[in-house]
mmCIF file of C-alpha atoms in Angstrom:
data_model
loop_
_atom_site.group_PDB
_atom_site.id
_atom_site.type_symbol
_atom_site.label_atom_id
_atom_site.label_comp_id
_atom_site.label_asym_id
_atom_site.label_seq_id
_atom_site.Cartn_x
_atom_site.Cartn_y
_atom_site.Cartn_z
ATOM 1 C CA UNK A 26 99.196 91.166 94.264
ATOM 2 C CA UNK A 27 97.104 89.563 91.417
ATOM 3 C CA UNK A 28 93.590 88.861 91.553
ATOM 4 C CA UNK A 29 94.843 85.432 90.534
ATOM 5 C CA UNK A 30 97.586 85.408 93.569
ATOM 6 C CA UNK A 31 94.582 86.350 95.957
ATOM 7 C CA UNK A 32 92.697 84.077 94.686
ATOM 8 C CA UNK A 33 95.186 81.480 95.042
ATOM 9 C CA UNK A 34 95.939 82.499 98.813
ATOM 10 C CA UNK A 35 92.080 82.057 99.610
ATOM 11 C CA UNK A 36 92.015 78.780 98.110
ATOM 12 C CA UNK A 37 95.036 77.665 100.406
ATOM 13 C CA UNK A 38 93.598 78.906 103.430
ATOM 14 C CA UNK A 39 90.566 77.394 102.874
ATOM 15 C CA UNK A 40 91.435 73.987 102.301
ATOM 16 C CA UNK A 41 92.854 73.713 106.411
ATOM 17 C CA UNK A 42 89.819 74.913 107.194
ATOM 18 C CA UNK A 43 86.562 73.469 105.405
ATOM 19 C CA UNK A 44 86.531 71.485 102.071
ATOM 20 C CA UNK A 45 83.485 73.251 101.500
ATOM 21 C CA UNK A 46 84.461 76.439 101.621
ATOM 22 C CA UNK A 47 87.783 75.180 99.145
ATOM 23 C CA UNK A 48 85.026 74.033 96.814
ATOM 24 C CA UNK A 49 83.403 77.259 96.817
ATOM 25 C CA UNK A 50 86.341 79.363 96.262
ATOM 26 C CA UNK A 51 87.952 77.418 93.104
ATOM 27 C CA UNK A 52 84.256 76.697 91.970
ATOM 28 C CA UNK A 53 83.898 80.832 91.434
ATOM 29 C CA UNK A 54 87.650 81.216 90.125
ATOM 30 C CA UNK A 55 89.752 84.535 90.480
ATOM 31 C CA UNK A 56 87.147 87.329 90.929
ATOM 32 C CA UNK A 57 88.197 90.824 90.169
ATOM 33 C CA UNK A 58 87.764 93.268 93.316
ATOM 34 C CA UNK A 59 85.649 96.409 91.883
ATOM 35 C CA UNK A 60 86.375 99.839 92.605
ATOM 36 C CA UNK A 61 84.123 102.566 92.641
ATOM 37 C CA UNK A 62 86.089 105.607 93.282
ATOM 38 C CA UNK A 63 85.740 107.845 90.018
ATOM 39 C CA UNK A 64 83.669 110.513 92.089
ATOM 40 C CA UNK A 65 84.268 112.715 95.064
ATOM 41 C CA UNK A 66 83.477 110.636 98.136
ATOM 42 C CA UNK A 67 80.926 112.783 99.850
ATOM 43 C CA UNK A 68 78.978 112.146 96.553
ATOM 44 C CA UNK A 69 79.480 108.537 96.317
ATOM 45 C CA UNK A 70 78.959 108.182 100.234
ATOM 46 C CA UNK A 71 75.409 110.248 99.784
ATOM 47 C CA UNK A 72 74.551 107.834 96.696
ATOM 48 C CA UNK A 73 75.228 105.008 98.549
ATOM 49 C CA UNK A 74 73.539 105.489 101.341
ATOM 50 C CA UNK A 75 70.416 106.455 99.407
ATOM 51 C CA UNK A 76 70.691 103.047 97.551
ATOM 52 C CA UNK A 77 70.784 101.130 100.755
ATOM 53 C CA UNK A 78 68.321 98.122 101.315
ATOM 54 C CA UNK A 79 66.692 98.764 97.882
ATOM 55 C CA UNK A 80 66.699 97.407 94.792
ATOM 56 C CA UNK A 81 68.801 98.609 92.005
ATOM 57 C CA UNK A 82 65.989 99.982 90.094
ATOM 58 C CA UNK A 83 64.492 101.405 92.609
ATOM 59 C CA UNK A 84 67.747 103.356 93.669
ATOM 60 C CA UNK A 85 68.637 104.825 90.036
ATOM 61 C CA UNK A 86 65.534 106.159 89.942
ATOM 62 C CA UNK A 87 65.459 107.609 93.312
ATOM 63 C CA UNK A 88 68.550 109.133 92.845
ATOM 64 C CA UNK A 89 67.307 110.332 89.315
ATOM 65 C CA UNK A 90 64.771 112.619 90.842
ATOM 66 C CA UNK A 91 66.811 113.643 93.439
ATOM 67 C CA UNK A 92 69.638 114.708 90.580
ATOM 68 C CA UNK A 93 66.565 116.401 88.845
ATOM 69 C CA UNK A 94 65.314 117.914 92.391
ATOM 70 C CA UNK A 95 68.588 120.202 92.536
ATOM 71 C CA UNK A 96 67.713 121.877 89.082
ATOM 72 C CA UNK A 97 71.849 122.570 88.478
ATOM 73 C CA UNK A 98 72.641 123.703 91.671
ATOM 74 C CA UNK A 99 75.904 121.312 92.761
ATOM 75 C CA UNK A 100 74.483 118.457 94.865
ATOM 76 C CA UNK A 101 76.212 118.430 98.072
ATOM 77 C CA UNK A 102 75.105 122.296 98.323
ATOM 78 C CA UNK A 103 71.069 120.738 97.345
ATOM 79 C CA UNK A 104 71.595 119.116 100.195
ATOM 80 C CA UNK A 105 70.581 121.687 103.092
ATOM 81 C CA UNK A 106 68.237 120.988 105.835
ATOM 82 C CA UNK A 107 65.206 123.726 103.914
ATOM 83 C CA UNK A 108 64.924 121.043 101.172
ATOM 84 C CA UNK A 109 64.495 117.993 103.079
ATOM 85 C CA UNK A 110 60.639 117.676 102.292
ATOM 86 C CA UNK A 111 61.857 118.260 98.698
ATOM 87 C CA UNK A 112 64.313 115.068 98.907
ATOM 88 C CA UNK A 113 61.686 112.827 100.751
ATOM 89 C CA UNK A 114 59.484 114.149 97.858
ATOM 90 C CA UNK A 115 61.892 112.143 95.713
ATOM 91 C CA UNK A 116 61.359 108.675 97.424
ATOM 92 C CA UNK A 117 64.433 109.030 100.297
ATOM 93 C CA UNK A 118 63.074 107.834 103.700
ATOM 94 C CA UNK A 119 63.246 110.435 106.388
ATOM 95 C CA UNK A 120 66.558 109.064 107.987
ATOM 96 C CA UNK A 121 68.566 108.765 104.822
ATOM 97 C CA UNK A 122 67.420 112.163 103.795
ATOM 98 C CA UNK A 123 68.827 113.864 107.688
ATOM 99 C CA UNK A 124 71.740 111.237 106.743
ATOM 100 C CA UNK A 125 72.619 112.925 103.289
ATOM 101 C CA UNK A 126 72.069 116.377 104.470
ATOM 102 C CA UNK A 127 74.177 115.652 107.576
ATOM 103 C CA UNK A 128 77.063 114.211 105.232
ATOM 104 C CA UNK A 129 77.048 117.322 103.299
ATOM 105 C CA UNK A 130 76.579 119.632 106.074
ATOM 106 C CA UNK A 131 79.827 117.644 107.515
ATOM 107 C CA UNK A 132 81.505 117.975 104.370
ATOM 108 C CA UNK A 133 80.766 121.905 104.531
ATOM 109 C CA UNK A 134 82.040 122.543 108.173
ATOM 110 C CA UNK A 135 84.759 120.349 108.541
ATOM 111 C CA UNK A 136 85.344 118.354 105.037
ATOM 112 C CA UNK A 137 85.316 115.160 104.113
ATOM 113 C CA UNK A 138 88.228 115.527 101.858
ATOM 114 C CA UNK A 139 89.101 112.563 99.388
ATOM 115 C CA UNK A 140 93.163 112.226 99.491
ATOM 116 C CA UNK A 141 92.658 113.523 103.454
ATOM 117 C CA UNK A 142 90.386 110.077 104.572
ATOM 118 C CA UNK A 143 92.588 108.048 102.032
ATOM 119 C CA UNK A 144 95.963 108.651 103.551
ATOM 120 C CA UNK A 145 94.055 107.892 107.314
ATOM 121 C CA UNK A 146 94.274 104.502 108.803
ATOM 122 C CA UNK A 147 90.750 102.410 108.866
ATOM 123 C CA UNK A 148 90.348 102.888 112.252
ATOM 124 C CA UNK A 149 90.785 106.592 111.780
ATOM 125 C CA UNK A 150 89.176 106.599 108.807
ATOM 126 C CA UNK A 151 85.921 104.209 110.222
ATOM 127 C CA UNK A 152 85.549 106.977 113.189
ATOM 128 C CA UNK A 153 85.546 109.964 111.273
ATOM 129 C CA UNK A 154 82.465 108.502 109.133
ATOM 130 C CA UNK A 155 80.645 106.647 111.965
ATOM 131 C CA UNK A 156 80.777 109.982 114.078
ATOM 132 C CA UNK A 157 78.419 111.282 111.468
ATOM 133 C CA UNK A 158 74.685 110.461 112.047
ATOM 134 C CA UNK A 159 73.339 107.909 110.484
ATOM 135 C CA UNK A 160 76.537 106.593 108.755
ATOM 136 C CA UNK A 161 77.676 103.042 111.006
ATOM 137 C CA UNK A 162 80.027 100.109 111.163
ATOM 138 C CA UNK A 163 78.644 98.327 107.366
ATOM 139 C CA UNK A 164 78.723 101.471 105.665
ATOM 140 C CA UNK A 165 82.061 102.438 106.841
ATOM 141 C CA UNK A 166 83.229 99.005 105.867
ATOM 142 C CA UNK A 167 81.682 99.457 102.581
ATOM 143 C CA UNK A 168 83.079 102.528 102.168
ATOM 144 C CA UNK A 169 86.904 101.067 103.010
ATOM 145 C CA UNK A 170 86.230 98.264 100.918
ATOM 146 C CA UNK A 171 84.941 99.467 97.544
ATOM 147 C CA UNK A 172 85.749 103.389 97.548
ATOM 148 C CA UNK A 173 89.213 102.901 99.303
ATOM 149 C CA UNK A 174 90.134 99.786 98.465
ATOM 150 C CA UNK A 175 91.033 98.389 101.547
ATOM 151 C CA UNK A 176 92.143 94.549 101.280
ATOM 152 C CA UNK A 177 91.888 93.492 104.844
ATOM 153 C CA UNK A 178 88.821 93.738 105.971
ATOM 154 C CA UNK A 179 86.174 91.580 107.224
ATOM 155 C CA UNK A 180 82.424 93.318 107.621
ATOM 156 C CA UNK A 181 80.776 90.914 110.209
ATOM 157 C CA UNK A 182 77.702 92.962 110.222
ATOM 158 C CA UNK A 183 76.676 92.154 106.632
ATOM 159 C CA UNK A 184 74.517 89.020 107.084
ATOM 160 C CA UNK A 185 74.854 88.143 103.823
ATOM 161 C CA UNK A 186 78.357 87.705 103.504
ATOM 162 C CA UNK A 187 78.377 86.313 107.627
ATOM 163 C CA UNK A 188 75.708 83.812 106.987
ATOM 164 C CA UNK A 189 77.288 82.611 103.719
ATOM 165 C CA UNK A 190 81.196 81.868 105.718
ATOM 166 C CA UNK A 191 78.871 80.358 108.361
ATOM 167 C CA UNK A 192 77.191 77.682 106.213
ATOM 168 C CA UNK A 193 80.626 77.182 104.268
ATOM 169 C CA UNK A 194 82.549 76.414 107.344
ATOM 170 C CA UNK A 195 80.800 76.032 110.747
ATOM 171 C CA UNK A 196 77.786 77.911 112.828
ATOM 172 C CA UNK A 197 79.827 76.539 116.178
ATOM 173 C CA UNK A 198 82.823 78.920 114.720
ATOM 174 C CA UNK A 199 82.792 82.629 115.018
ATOM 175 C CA UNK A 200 82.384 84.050 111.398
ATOM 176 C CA UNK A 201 85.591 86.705 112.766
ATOM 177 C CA UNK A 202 87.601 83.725 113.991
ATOM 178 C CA UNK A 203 86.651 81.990 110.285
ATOM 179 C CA UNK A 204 88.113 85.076 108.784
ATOM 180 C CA UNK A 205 91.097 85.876 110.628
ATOM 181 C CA UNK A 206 92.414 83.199 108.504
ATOM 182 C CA UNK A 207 92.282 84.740 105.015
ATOM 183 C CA UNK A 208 94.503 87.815 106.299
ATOM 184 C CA UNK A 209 95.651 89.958 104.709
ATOM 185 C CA UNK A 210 92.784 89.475 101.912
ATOM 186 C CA UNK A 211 89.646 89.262 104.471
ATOM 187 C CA UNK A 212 87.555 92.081 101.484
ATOM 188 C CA UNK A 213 88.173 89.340 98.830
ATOM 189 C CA UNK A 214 87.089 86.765 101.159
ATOM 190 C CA UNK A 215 83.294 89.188 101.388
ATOM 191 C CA UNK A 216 83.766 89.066 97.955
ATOM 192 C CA UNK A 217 83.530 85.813 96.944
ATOM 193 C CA UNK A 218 80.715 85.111 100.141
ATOM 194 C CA UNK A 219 78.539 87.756 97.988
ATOM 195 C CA UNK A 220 79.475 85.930 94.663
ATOM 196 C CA UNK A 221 78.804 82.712 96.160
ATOM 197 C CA UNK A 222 75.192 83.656 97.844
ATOM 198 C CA UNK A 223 74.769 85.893 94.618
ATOM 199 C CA UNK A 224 74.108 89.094 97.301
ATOM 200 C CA UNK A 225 76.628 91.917 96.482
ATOM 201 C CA UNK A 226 76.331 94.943 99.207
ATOM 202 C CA UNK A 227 75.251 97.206 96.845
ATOM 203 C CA UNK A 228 73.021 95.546 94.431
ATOM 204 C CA UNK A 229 75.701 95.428 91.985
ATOM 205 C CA UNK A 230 76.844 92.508 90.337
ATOM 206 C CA UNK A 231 80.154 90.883 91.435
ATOM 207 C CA UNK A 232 83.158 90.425 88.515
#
C-alpha cells in the first residue's frame, strides 16, 4: 500500500474516534515511513543503541571516536569485553558499552543473522533481541519498525509517541485500546505522533 493509501486509512479511522486526532493526521499529510536497513543489523542495532537518549550531535560524534577507537579492525570484532574502558573512553556509558559488546559477543556465538531475524515473526523476532542484555521492549520495537519494516506495530513504551495519542484522543482511554484502531498501520500511526510532537525515536527527522 501507498504512503498516500495509509495515510488515507489513518485519516478514516481517526475521524470515529477524535476530531482532533483527524485534524492532526490531514494537518501533517501523507508522511513517508523511513527505512534504515542499508547495513548489517548487528551494526545498526550497536549504533542505535549508542545513540539512545542523546542528542544527534552528540551521538555522531560518539560513534566517531568509537569508529576511530577500532583503528581498522571490523567493528563488531572491536567490540570484545578487553576494550570496554577503551569504548567508555569514547563517551559510551558503562551499560551501553556491556550492551554493544554483549550484541556482538551474541552475534559471534550464536548470530544475529540479517535475512534469519527478517523471515521470523515479531514475537520471535522481539524475544531473540530482548533475551540479550540490555536490549528491551522500545528497542526491539524500534528495531521492527525502522530496520524491518514492520507496519503493525504500536510501541506503548515510547512516551513520546504515547503521550502525543493521549492528548489527541483521551487520557481516560488506553493509548493500546486508541491504537488497536489504526490496524494494520499502528508504525505509521507512531509516525505521525513523532511528526506531530516533532520527537522522532531516534533524533532523526521524520519525512
Amino acid at each position: 500500500m501507498t504512503h498516500h493509501a495509509v495515510h488515507h486509512h489513518l485519516v478514516t479511522a481517526a475521524g470515529d474516534l477524535s476530531p482532533a486526532l483527524e485534524a492532526a493526521l490531514i494537518r501533517l499529510g501523507p508522511l513517508e515511513f523511513p527505512r534504515r536497513d542499508s547495513q548489517s543489523f548487528p551494526h545498526y542495532l550497536c549504533r542505535a543503541i549508542s545513540g539512545q537518549q542523546i542528542s544527534v550531535k552528540a551521538a555522531q560524534s560518539i560513534w566517531k571516536r568509537v569508529e576511530d577507537s577500532a583503528d581498522g579492525t571490523p567493528l563488531l570484532d572491536h567490540f570484545v569485553a578487553g576494550n570496554a574502558d577503551l569504548l567508555r573512553a569514547c563517551g559510551l556509558s558503562g551499560a551501553k558499552t556491556k550492551t554493544i559488546i554483549t550484541i556482538a559477543e551474541t552475534h559471534r556465538e550464536v548470530g544475529l543473522d540479517t535475512d534469519e531475524l527478517r523471515a521470523m515473526s515479531i514475537a520471535e523476532r522481539t524475544a531473540r533481541l530482548t533475551a540479550i542484555w540490555g536490549v528491551g521492549q522500545w528497542t526491539a520495537d524500534m528495531m521492527n519498525m525502522f530496520y524491518f519494516g514492520e507496519p503493525d506495530i504500536w510501541p506503548d513504551g515510547d512516551v513520546a509517541a504515547r503521550k502525543t495519542l493521549e492528548r489527541l484522543t483521551s487520557k481516560r482511554r488506553k493509548t493500546v485500546r486508541s491504537a488497536e484502531r489504526f490496524k494494520p498501520w499502528r508504525s505509521w500511526l507512531a509516525l505521525y505522533m513523532w511528526a506531530h510532537a516533532d520527537a522522532p525515536p531516534d533524533g532523526q527527522a521524520v519525512k
